[in-house]
Amino acid sequence: MGQFLQFAINGLMSGAIYALIAVGIVSVFKATKVVNFAHGYVIMVGAYFYYTFAVLIPGAEWAPNWLAAWQPGWLVEMREGLPMFSPMGAVLDWVQNLPRIALGLAGAVLANAALGLVIERTLMRPLMGQSVFAMIMITVGLISILAGAVQLVWTADADFVPHIAPNTPVRFDVGETTIFLFGADIVNMVVALLIFAAIVAMVRFTKSGVAIRATAEDQSTAYSMGISVPKVFSRAWMLAAATGAVAGAILATRNGISPSLGLFGFSVLAIVLMGGLDSYVGVLIAALAVGVLEAMTQWQLGGDWAEIVPYVAVLIVILIRPHGLFGQKEVERI
């Protein structure tokens, strides 16, 4: 029972990150009917922006010393006498890095949102009114552009970035088994779910969300109702890129930063298809389910199978329900 709970919690934490990545794909699709195949690489660029603002800029010669390592007197006093690898030491290490973490997150969100706006204005908007297939192929080509740009600007060398939360170990007993988690993973899961919930609430209850839903239903009718469809498209791309920056920062703290982060987008795209391209609730359920299934497969069959079995389940669901678990079924009349 204890091991089952350990892997189930690990799966839920991974699933929450999948959901945060997926929300960007769903947001763009709901507004534009375009499946963004390059979303994983937008996330990768967001991770590199976080690396730039949290590591490179604080480490520059012209940057103030407190940005690289904030060490007020009270923090130095608290660190004295602490044993190595103590939980309090991990918290104090995070506090020491707090200025550059805050700069990294703020800079990554703003820079990636600007990137989303540039993509929409320069690549998507000229094709407005053209076939959706042409717009989708633009996102496929964007994969190579972003991957090449990252290697030119930042090189392909792997590196590490500071955790966005204290990475203190958390232990508790369930029966005779000890459950072991990391504080940073718990906070990452909470942050991912809160952002997901905020976006769903925005789409459902705000004027901007109503505009997105109206545009998704019928662009011509939305125009006639006074909705600026180009602005809706821009906001959707900026929202997807901004949330992608947070997802990229979280992935970078978990797996290190490298161009391979872009591949996460393809895995999450399968999850989005499983939940339904136009359903936030379906995508959340699918992401959590795949996360748990992946963890359980790793527990019972090993890591090699963990990369295969969950996506076999995705394919089975798509074969039974091509529009996904909660996706809206579209009927075309001839």
Tab-separated table of C-alpha atoms in Angstrom, residues 38 51 57 75 88 155 176 208 227 285 315:
chain	number	residue	atom	x	y	z
A	38	ALA	CA	5.636	23.726	-31.766
A	51	TYR	CA	18.039	30.317	-17.409
A	57	ILE	CA	22.297	37.863	-15.870
A	75	LEU	CA	20.459	34.871	6.884
A	88	MET	CA	16.484	24.372	7.119
A	155	THR	CA	24.465	26.467	-27.353
A	176	GLU	CA	5.194	0.361	7.594
A	208	SER	CA	-11.768	37.920	-22.664
A	227	ILE	CA	-15.152	41.169	-31.124
A	285	ILE	CA	-8.218	14.333	-16.232
A	315	LEU	CA	-4.187	5.459	-28.599
